[in-house]
mmCIF file of C-alpha atoms and ligand atoms in Angstrom:
data_model
loop_
_atom_site.group_PDB
_atom_site.id
_atom_site.type_symbol
_atom_site.label_atom_id
_atom_site.label_comp_id
_atom_site.label_asym_id
_atom_site.label_seq_id
_atom_site.Cartn_x
_atom_site.Cartn_y
_atom_site.Cartn_z
ATOM 1 C CA MET T 1 38.524 0.282 -33.793
ATOM 2 C CA PRO T 2 40.761 2.011 -36.649
ATOM 3 C CA MET T 3 39.585 2.264 -40.150
ATOM 4 C CA ILE T 4 37.507 -0.789 -40.352
ATOM 5 C CA SER T 5 34.289 -1.691 -39.081
ATOM 6 C CA LYS T 6 33.861 -4.760 -36.723
ATOM 7 C CA LEU T 7 31.659 -6.274 -39.204
ATOM 8 C CA GLU T 8 34.202 -6.052 -42.011
ATOM 9 C CA LEU T 9 36.657 -7.648 -39.694
ATOM 10 C CA ALA T 10 34.493 -10.290 -38.677
ATOM 11 C CA ASN T 11 33.733 -11.114 -42.324
ATOM 12 C CA ASP T 12 37.529 -11.296 -43.164
ATOM 13 C CA LEU T 13 38.233 -13.493 -40.205
ATOM 14 C CA ILE T 14 35.212 -15.808 -40.883
ATOM 15 C CA ASN T 15 36.257 -16.042 -44.478
ATOM 16 C CA GLY T 16 39.730 -16.951 -43.564
ATOM 17 C CA ARG T 17 41.299 -13.873 -45.155
ATOM 18 C CA PHE T 18 44.667 -12.950 -43.572
ATOM 19 C CA VAL T 19 44.003 -9.607 -41.590
ATOM 20 C CA HIS T 20 46.054 -7.747 -39.168
ATOM 21 C CA TYR T 21 44.091 -4.786 -37.903
ATOM 22 C CA THR T 22 44.566 -4.880 -34.161
ATOM 23 C CA ASP T 23 47.690 -4.111 -32.463
ATOM 24 C CA HIS T 24 48.400 -7.753 -31.979
ATOM 25 C CA TYR T 25 47.664 -10.225 -34.642
ATOM 26 C CA SER T 26 47.071 -13.167 -32.160
ATOM 27 C CA PHE T 27 44.321 -11.457 -30.351
ATOM 28 C CA GLN T 28 41.721 -10.377 -32.903
ATOM 29 C CA ARG T 29 39.716 -13.504 -32.375
ATOM 30 C CA LEU T 30 37.555 -14.006 -29.181
ATOM 31 C CA TYR T 31 38.264 -16.565 -26.635
ATOM 32 C CA PRO T 32 35.121 -18.682 -26.253
ATOM 33 C CA PHE T 33 35.816 -19.263 -22.439
ATOM 34 C CA CYS T 34 38.451 -18.505 -20.085
ATOM 35 C CA ASN T 35 41.198 -21.321 -20.110
ATOM 36 C CA GLU T 36 42.656 -20.240 -16.766
ATOM 37 C CA ASN T 37 41.323 -20.986 -13.280
ATOM 38 C CA VAL T 38 39.694 -17.615 -12.983
ATOM 39 C CA SER T 39 37.515 -18.935 -9.864
ATOM 40 C CA GLY T 40 40.677 -20.274 -8.490
ATOM 41 C CA TYR T 41 42.483 -16.886 -8.418
ATOM 42 C CA MET T 42 39.526 -14.862 -7.589
ATOM 43 C CA ASP T 43 39.649 -16.426 -4.138
ATOM 44 C CA PHE T 44 42.675 -14.132 -3.481
ATOM 45 C CA LEU T 45 41.239 -11.034 -4.776
ATOM 46 C CA ASN T 46 38.871 -8.458 -3.303
ATOM 47 C CA LEU T 47 35.725 -8.056 -5.431
ATOM 48 C CA GLU T 48 32.492 -7.741 -3.296
ATOM 49 C CA GLY T 49 31.446 -4.079 -3.830
ATOM 50 C CA LYS T 50 34.845 -3.193 -5.546
ATOM 51 C CA SER T 51 35.692 -1.292 -8.691
ATOM 52 C CA VAL T 52 37.500 -3.776 -11.045
ATOM 53 C CA LEU T 53 39.399 -3.317 -14.300
ATOM 54 C CA THR T 54 39.740 -6.401 -16.043
ATOM 55 C CA VAL T 55 41.158 -7.834 -19.472
ATOM 56 C CA GLY T 56 39.274 -10.713 -21.007
ATOM 57 C CA SER T 57 37.821 -11.262 -24.356
ATOM 58 C CA SER T 58 35.873 -14.330 -23.241
ATOM 59 C CA ALA T 59 34.129 -12.005 -20.828
ATOM 60 C CA ASP T 60 34.446 -14.557 -18.153
ATOM 61 C CA GLN T 61 36.651 -12.524 -15.893
ATOM 62 C CA ALA T 62 34.031 -9.840 -16.014
ATOM 63 C CA ILE T 63 31.121 -12.118 -15.435
ATOM 64 C CA SER T 64 32.815 -14.040 -12.637
ATOM 65 C CA ALA T 65 33.753 -10.653 -11.003
ATOM 66 C CA ILE T 66 30.065 -9.655 -11.160
ATOM 67 C CA ALA T 67 29.113 -12.968 -9.825
ATOM 68 C CA ARG T 68 31.315 -12.206 -6.937
ATOM 69 C CA GLY T 69 29.500 -8.868 -6.146
ATOM 70 C CA SER T 70 31.458 -6.205 -8.218
ATOM 71 C CA LYS T 71 29.062 -3.748 -9.756
ATOM 72 C CA ASP T 72 31.595 -1.253 -11.153
ATOM 73 C CA ILE T 73 33.405 -3.057 -14.050
ATOM 74 C CA THR T 74 35.794 -1.730 -16.678
ATOM 75 C CA VAL T 75 36.612 -4.338 -19.391
ATOM 76 C CA LEU T 76 39.777 -3.461 -21.456
ATOM 77 C CA ASP T 77 40.884 -5.628 -24.294
ATOM 78 C CA ILE T 78 42.824 -5.536 -27.670
ATOM 79 C CA CYS T 79 40.026 -7.706 -29.172
ATOM 80 C CA PRO T 80 37.400 -5.459 -30.770
ATOM 81 C CA PHE T 81 34.599 -8.056 -30.183
ATOM 82 C CA THR T 82 34.880 -8.200 -26.269
ATOM 83 C CA GLU T 83 31.817 -5.895 -25.575
ATOM 84 C CA ASP T 84 29.706 -7.734 -28.247
ATOM 85 C CA TYR T 85 30.586 -11.131 -26.599
ATOM 86 C CA PHE T 86 29.990 -9.768 -23.114
ATOM 87 C CA TYR T 87 26.411 -8.658 -24.174
ATOM 88 C CA LEU T 88 25.709 -12.077 -25.822
ATOM 89 C CA LYS T 89 26.655 -13.950 -22.774
ATOM 90 C CA LYS T 90 24.885 -11.757 -20.550
ATOM 91 C CA SER T 91 21.786 -11.908 -22.639
ATOM 92 C CA ALA T 92 22.059 -15.649 -22.746
ATOM 93 C CA ILE T 93 22.429 -15.933 -18.946
ATOM 94 C CA GLU T 94 19.363 -13.650 -18.518
ATOM 95 C CA THR T 95 17.065 -15.453 -20.871
ATOM 96 C CA ILE T 96 17.886 -19.199 -21.423
ATOM 97 C CA ASP T 97 18.742 -21.884 -18.981
ATOM 98 C CA LYS T 98 22.348 -23.220 -18.211
ATOM 99 C CA LYS T 99 21.837 -26.316 -20.428
ATOM 100 C CA ASP T 100 20.952 -24.188 -23.348
ATOM 101 C CA PHE T 101 23.575 -21.731 -22.688
ATOM 102 C CA GLU T 102 26.087 -24.634 -22.978
ATOM 103 C CA ARG T 103 24.475 -25.934 -26.130
ATOM 104 C CA LEU T 104 24.720 -22.503 -27.520
ATOM 105 C CA LEU T 105 28.416 -21.865 -26.705
ATOM 106 C CA PHE T 106 30.445 -24.940 -25.866
ATOM 107 C CA TYR T 107 32.032 -26.442 -29.015
ATOM 108 C CA LYS T 108 34.986 -28.780 -28.074
ATOM 109 C CA ASP T 109 34.195 -31.974 -26.464
ATOM 110 C CA TYR T 110 30.486 -31.143 -26.489
ATOM 111 C CA PRO T 111 28.383 -33.060 -25.441
ATOM 112 C CA ARG T 112 30.999 -35.824 -25.356
ATOM 113 C CA THR T 113 34.735 -36.012 -25.179
ATOM 114 C CA PHE T 114 36.398 -36.158 -28.758
ATOM 115 C CA LYS T 115 32.988 -34.917 -30.305
ATOM 116 C CA ASN T 116 32.471 -31.256 -31.242
ATOM 117 C CA ASN T 117 28.976 -29.624 -30.888
ATOM 118 C CA ARG T 118 27.152 -30.311 -34.205
ATOM 119 C CA HIS T 119 25.137 -27.170 -33.885
ATOM 120 C CA PRO T 120 27.322 -24.589 -32.177
ATOM 121 C CA PHE T 121 26.173 -20.890 -31.939
ATOM 122 C CA ALA T 122 22.894 -21.620 -33.018
ATOM 123 C CA LEU T 123 21.695 -18.126 -32.114
ATOM 124 C CA LYS T 124 18.420 -18.285 -34.264
ATOM 125 C CA ASP T 125 17.070 -20.943 -32.030
ATOM 126 C CA TYR T 126 16.842 -18.537 -29.346
ATOM 127 C CA PRO T 127 14.777 -15.519 -30.379
ATOM 128 C CA GLU T 128 14.026 -14.500 -26.831
ATOM 129 C CA LEU T 129 17.783 -14.138 -26.361
ATOM 130 C CA LEU T 130 18.048 -11.961 -29.387
ATOM 131 C CA ALA T 131 15.094 -9.804 -28.424
ATOM 132 C CA HIS T 132 16.692 -9.211 -24.920
ATOM 133 C CA LEU T 133 20.118 -8.448 -26.641
ATOM 134 C CA GLN T 134 18.430 -5.757 -28.712
ATOM 135 C CA THR T 135 17.318 -3.917 -25.589
ATOM 136 C CA GLN T 136 20.774 -4.531 -24.063
ATOM 137 C CA ASN T 137 22.972 -3.415 -26.855
ATOM 138 C CA GLU T 138 21.634 -2.522 -30.336
ATOM 139 C CA GLU T 139 25.102 -2.594 -32.190
ATOM 140 C CA SER T 140 25.943 -6.077 -30.562
ATOM 141 C CA HIS T 141 22.571 -7.461 -31.485
ATOM 142 C CA ASN T 142 22.981 -6.169 -35.054
ATOM 143 C CA LEU T 143 26.551 -7.681 -35.375
ATOM 144 C CA TRP T 144 25.617 -11.111 -34.095
ATOM 145 C CA LEU T 145 22.197 -11.163 -36.097
ATOM 146 C CA THR T 146 23.935 -10.170 -39.297
ATOM 147 C CA LEU T 147 26.780 -12.813 -38.773
ATOM 148 C CA SER T 148 24.256 -15.562 -38.063
ATOM 149 C CA ASN T 149 22.085 -14.559 -41.173
ATOM 150 C CA THR T 150 25.309 -14.761 -43.291
ATOM 151 C CA TYR T 151 27.089 -17.918 -41.847
ATOM 152 C CA SER T 152 26.609 -21.096 -40.308
ATOM 153 C CA GLY T 153 27.027 -21.267 -36.510
ATOM 154 C CA GLU T 154 29.975 -23.656 -37.014
ATOM 155 C CA ILE T 155 32.122 -21.521 -39.173
ATOM 156 C CA ILE T 156 31.453 -18.445 -36.989
ATOM 157 C CA ARG T 157 32.502 -20.619 -33.872
ATOM 158 C CA LYS T 158 35.545 -21.883 -35.908
ATOM 159 C CA ASN T 159 36.843 -18.682 -37.318
ATOM 160 C CA LEU T 160 36.020 -15.739 -35.025
ATOM 161 C CA PHE T 161 37.044 -17.657 -31.978
ATOM 162 C CA THR T 162 40.326 -19.201 -31.020
ATOM 163 C CA GLN T 163 40.566 -22.853 -30.655
ATOM 164 C CA ASP T 164 41.724 -22.602 -27.074
ATOM 165 C CA GLU T 165 38.949 -24.215 -25.174
ATOM 166 C CA GLU T 166 38.767 -26.659 -22.204
ATOM 167 C CA LYS T 167 36.430 -29.473 -22.053
ATOM 168 C CA PRO T 168 33.062 -28.562 -20.566
ATOM 169 C CA SER T 169 33.602 -30.302 -17.346
ATOM 170 C CA VAL T 170 36.728 -28.202 -16.758
ATOM 171 C CA THR T 171 35.363 -24.770 -18.079
ATOM 172 C CA ARG T 172 32.491 -25.111 -15.533
ATOM 173 C CA GLN T 173 34.904 -25.282 -12.853
ATOM 174 C CA LEU T 174 37.083 -22.436 -13.998
ATOM 175 C CA THR T 175 34.330 -20.018 -14.074
ATOM 176 C CA ASP T 176 32.050 -18.991 -11.200
ATOM 177 C CA TYR T 177 28.883 -18.896 -13.139
ATOM 178 C CA LEU T 178 28.826 -22.290 -14.830
ATOM 179 C CA LYS T 179 29.700 -24.325 -11.675
ATOM 180 C CA SER T 180 25.982 -25.205 -10.912
ATOM 181 C CA GLU T 181 22.446 -24.225 -11.595
ATOM 182 C CA LYS T 182 22.588 -22.234 -8.455
ATOM 183 C CA THR T 183 25.567 -20.200 -9.430
ATOM 184 C CA TYR T 184 24.185 -19.602 -12.880
ATOM 185 C CA LEU T 185 20.977 -18.271 -11.421
ATOM 186 C CA LYS T 186 22.842 -16.195 -8.804
ATOM 187 C CA THR T 187 24.973 -14.700 -11.493
ATOM 188 C CA ARG T 188 21.786 -13.925 -13.613
ATOM 189 C CA GLU T 189 20.599 -11.981 -10.531
ATOM 190 C CA ARG T 190 23.804 -10.072 -10.151
ATOM 191 C CA LEU T 191 24.357 -9.237 -13.904
ATOM 192 C CA ALA T 192 21.014 -7.351 -13.922
ATOM 193 C CA GLY T 193 21.588 -3.583 -13.933
ATOM 194 C CA VAL T 194 25.399 -3.940 -14.243
ATOM 195 C CA THR T 195 26.605 -1.977 -17.321
ATOM 196 C CA PRO T 196 30.471 -2.241 -17.785
ATOM 197 C CA HIS T 197 32.525 0.287 -19.352
ATOM 198 C CA PHE T 198 34.470 -1.068 -22.465
ATOM 199 C CA ILE T 199 37.855 0.011 -23.703
ATOM 200 C CA ASN T 200 39.238 -1.380 -26.810
ATOM 201 C CA ALA T 201 42.967 -0.797 -26.395
ATOM 202 C CA ASN T 202 46.400 -2.198 -25.892
ATOM 203 C CA ILE T 203 47.111 -1.908 -22.182
ATOM 204 C CA THR T 204 50.926 -1.547 -22.682
ATOM 205 C CA HIS T 205 50.172 1.862 -24.171
ATOM 206 C CA GLY T 206 48.585 3.181 -21.014
ATOM 207 C CA ILE T 207 44.935 3.032 -19.745
ATOM 208 C CA PRO T 208 42.837 5.691 -21.466
ATOM 209 C CA THR T 209 40.977 6.696 -18.334
ATOM 210 C CA ASP T 210 41.611 8.746 -15.208
ATOM 211 C CA LYS T 211 39.528 6.326 -13.078
ATOM 212 C CA LYS T 212 41.026 4.499 -10.150
ATOM 213 C CA PHE T 213 40.203 0.941 -9.336
ATOM 214 C CA ASP T 214 40.284 -1.468 -6.343
ATOM 215 C CA THR T 215 41.245 -4.542 -8.354
ATOM 216 C CA ILE T 216 42.981 -4.962 -11.687
ATOM 217 C CA ILE T 217 43.033 -8.377 -13.335
ATOM 218 C CA LEU T 218 45.469 -9.014 -16.348
ATOM 219 C CA SER T 219 44.626 -12.500 -16.986
ATOM 220 C CA ASN T 220 47.823 -14.031 -18.737
ATOM 221 C CA LEU T 221 48.670 -11.277 -20.968
ATOM 222 C CA THR T 222 51.916 -10.676 -19.199
ATOM 223 C CA THR T 223 53.070 -13.902 -20.662
ATOM 224 C CA TYR T 224 53.502 -12.024 -23.806
ATOM 225 C CA LEU T 225 55.790 -9.253 -22.445
ATOM 226 C CA ASN T 226 59.488 -9.192 -21.528
ATOM 227 C CA LEU T 227 60.627 -8.033 -18.115
ATOM 228 C CA GLU T 228 61.048 -4.421 -18.914
ATOM 229 C CA GLU T 229 57.621 -4.309 -20.432
ATOM 230 C CA ILE T 230 56.011 -6.024 -17.289
ATOM 231 C CA GLU T 231 57.755 -3.591 -15.064
ATOM 232 C CA ARG T 232 56.576 -0.660 -17.215
ATOM 233 C CA LEU T 233 53.098 -1.932 -17.189
ATOM 234 C CA LEU T 234 52.998 -2.407 -13.581
ATOM 235 C CA ASP T 235 54.361 1.216 -12.926
ATOM 236 C CA SER T 236 51.689 2.589 -15.181
ATOM 237 C CA LEU T 237 48.924 0.729 -13.427
ATOM 238 C CA ILE T 238 49.886 1.544 -9.707
ATOM 239 C CA PRO T 239 48.670 5.223 -10.032
ATOM 240 C CA HIS T 240 45.125 3.666 -11.281
ATOM 241 C CA LEU T 241 44.914 1.656 -7.947
ATOM 242 C CA ASN T 242 43.236 2.948 -4.992
ATOM 243 C CA ASP T 243 45.270 2.323 -1.641
ATOM 244 C CA GLY T 244 44.978 -1.277 -0.512
ATOM 245 C CA GLY T 245 44.111 -2.120 -4.020
ATOM 246 C CA GLN T 246 45.190 -5.362 -5.765
ATOM 247 C CA ILE T 247 46.827 -6.166 -9.362
ATOM 248 C CA MET T 248 46.590 -9.706 -10.588
ATOM 249 C CA LEU T 249 49.613 -9.309 -12.568
ATOM 250 C CA GLY T 250 50.133 -12.701 -14.201
ATOM 251 C CA TYR T 251 49.155 -16.126 -14.515
ATOM 252 C CA MET T 252 51.429 -19.224 -14.473
ATOM 253 C CA TYR T 253 50.210 -22.629 -15.456
ATOM 254 C CA ARG T 254 51.697 -25.703 -13.769
ATOM 255 C CA THR T 255 53.506 -23.743 -11.107
ATOM 256 C CA ASP T 256 53.578 -22.788 -7.567
ATOM 257 C CA GLU T 257 55.721 -20.714 -5.447
ATOM 258 C CA TYR T 258 58.312 -23.501 -5.287
ATOM 259 C CA SER T 259 58.733 -24.101 -8.901
ATOM 260 C CA THR T 260 62.143 -23.826 -10.471
ATOM 261 C CA TYR T 261 62.402 -21.574 -13.555
ATOM 262 C CA GLN T 262 63.610 -23.237 -16.624
ATOM 263 C CA GLU T 263 65.535 -20.995 -19.317
ATOM 264 C CA GLU T 264 63.066 -21.866 -22.181
ATOM 265 C CA TRP T 265 59.971 -20.553 -20.090
ATOM 266 C CA ASP T 266 58.482 -17.043 -20.583
ATOM 267 C CA VAL T 267 59.960 -14.580 -18.101
ATOM 268 C CA ILE T 268 56.531 -14.277 -16.249
ATOM 269 C CA TYR T 269 57.457 -17.758 -14.778
ATOM 270 C CA HIS T 270 60.834 -16.329 -13.280
ATOM 271 C CA ILE T 271 59.423 -15.826 -9.880
ATOM 272 C CA ASP T 272 62.477 -14.145 -8.384
ATOM 273 C CA LYS T 273 62.686 -11.636 -11.218
ATOM 274 C CA ILE T 274 59.021 -10.905 -10.991
ATOM 275 C CA LYS T 275 58.881 -10.548 -7.244
ATOM 276 C CA GLY T 276 62.201 -8.435 -7.663
ATOM 277 C CA LEU T 277 60.140 -5.804 -9.510
ATOM 278 C CA ASN T 278 58.373 -4.737 -6.331
ATOM 279 C CA PRO T 279 58.508 -5.830 -2.629
ATOM 280 C CA ASP T 280 54.666 -5.941 -2.470
ATOM 281 C CA ILE T 281 54.302 -8.760 -5.057
ATOM 282 C CA GLU T 282 53.224 -12.249 -3.755
ATOM 283 C CA VAL T 283 52.626 -15.451 -5.482
ATOM 284 C CA LYS T 284 49.395 -17.320 -4.713
ATOM 285 C CA SER T 285 48.557 -20.807 -5.868
ATOM 286 C CA PHE T 286 45.534 -22.847 -6.241
ATOM 287 C CA GLN T 287 44.336 -25.963 -8.060
ATOM 288 C CA GLY T 288 45.543 -25.506 -11.680
ATOM 289 C CA VAL T 289 43.644 -26.169 -14.979
ATOM 290 C CA LYS T 290 45.149 -29.623 -15.318
ATOM 291 C CA GLY T 291 44.557 -30.188 -11.661
ATOM 292 C CA VAL T 292 40.742 -29.633 -12.478
ATOM 293 C CA LEU T 293 41.072 -31.854 -15.583
ATOM 294 C CA PHE T 294 42.630 -34.777 -13.657
ATOM 295 C CA GLU T 295 40.733 -33.959 -10.374
ATOM 296 C CA THR T 296 43.756 -33.651 -8.210
ATOM 297 C CA PRO T 297 44.391 -30.647 -6.053
ATOM 298 C CA HIS T 298 48.204 -31.086 -6.215
ATOM 299 C CA MET T 299 48.496 -29.886 -9.706
ATOM 300 C CA LYS T 300 48.743 -26.157 -9.088
ATOM 301 C CA ASP T 301 48.599 -22.866 -11.213
ATOM 302 C CA ALA T 302 49.525 -19.475 -9.571
ATOM 303 C CA VAL T 303 49.223 -15.821 -9.983
ATOM 304 C CA TYR T 304 51.006 -12.927 -8.896
ATOM 305 C CA VAL T 305 49.176 -10.425 -6.642
ATOM 306 C CA TYR T 306 50.617 -6.890 -6.142
ATOM 307 C CA GLN T 307 49.070 -5.291 -3.304
ATOM 308 C CA LYS T 308 49.107 -1.489 -2.838
ATOM 309 C CA LYS T 309 49.944 -0.204 0.739
ATOM 310 C CA ARG T 310 47.324 1.680 2.622
HETATM 311 C C1 SAM U 1 46.060 -13.213 -22.945
HETATM 312 S S1 SAM U 1 44.482 -13.917 -23.493
HETATM 313 C C2 SAM U 1 44.367 -15.278 -22.976
HETATM 314 C C3 SAM U 1 43.062 -15.897 -22.503
HETATM 315 C C4 SAM U 1 43.013 -16.268 -21.051
HETATM 316 N N1 SAM U 1 43.992 -17.202 -20.556
HETATM 317 C C5 SAM U 1 41.561 -16.450 -20.356
HETATM 318 O O1 SAM U 1 41.480 -17.369 -19.609
HETATM 319 O O2 SAM U 1 40.771 -15.617 -20.478
HETATM 320 C C6 SAM U 1 43.424 -12.804 -22.467
HETATM 321 C C7 SAM U 1 42.946 -11.725 -23.185
HETATM 322 O O3 SAM U 1 44.007 -10.659 -23.164
HETATM 323 C C8 SAM U 1 43.947 -9.758 -24.347
HETATM 324 N N2 SAM U 1 45.206 -9.138 -24.518
HETATM 325 C C9 SAM U 1 46.372 -9.717 -24.680
HETATM 326 N N3 SAM U 1 47.275 -8.769 -24.874
HETATM 327 C C10 SAM U 1 46.643 -7.499 -24.353
HETATM 328 C C11 SAM U 1 47.174 -6.227 -24.430
HETATM 329 N N4 SAM U 1 48.497 -5.953 -24.515
HETATM 330 N N5 SAM U 1 46.244 -5.387 -24.089
HETATM 331 C C12 SAM U 1 44.858 -5.542 -23.937
HETATM 332 N N6 SAM U 1 44.421 -6.866 -24.152
HETATM 333 C C13 SAM U 1 45.237 -7.806 -24.293
HETATM 334 C C14 SAM U 1 43.428 -10.834 -25.439
HETATM 335 O O4 SAM U 1 42.788 -10.134 -26.512
HETATM 336 C C15 SAM U 1 42.557 -11.662 -24.813
HETATM 337 O O5 SAM U 1 41.409 -11.346 -24.817
#
């Protein structure tokens, strides 16, 4: 991160000072949890035993990929706190039970709809978590400990994180690890021994590594790009893909392969234009976030999957 330490940036954000240090103002804050159906689209991706590059400040894409058997993970994000949040979540999964994990990190509509968690981010209630975090990543431990010694959990949760958070019953279905006690414990097992490589960078400027991957996950970051930028990004990523590898190129809410594009929508929703970029791009749909909320499988979200020929 340039010029300023993460602690200084966190202090500025938490105190509500206007700051613009990262490449993209909107992505300085952490996403508390994914707000797309990661679990839904992971059914279309090869992850078990694969090398994965994923975006994701909430760390949920990385944790879900690990839950599905990937041990070789690179996490790239513009947000400088991504690595620290990954280690916080990993240490929490490894030391506290699912109920306490949710009590620590859920905020909106927790424990009941229209109520917010009254004691969010109460890190000091979990000394065993902090002790484990220290063994995992000293720098992350020091950051979280300093912040929780300085601020209330509520102000950290409100100002260092975005407000984009689905209600708990939805979030549990969007990730793999929070679906049930069983998946939580399975994820705990699989997280042990996995040490991701973290890159704090803007992916549109290229990936600063020579490594090749089997699966690349872009979350919904292409929503913020125009068609030329999406094409350039795809072209820059294909050389980083092994033969037969896949790129999850973009996420579309409330859409399936038959949806008709509306002029006011972002270009990522223009299926003909995006598929026109490369003949090896397909659209895959699954129960969407709203489908999960309203418990109806017919409300779909979709992703683009590019598959490199063998
Ligand atoms: C687009 S956001 C939205 C959250 C997402 N819907 C989810 O469920 O996780 C996902 C992540 O992409 C990161 N991001 C956005 N544009 C990026 C870029 N050009 N390079 C690297 N990371 C980026 C953000 O910091 C954020 O952590």
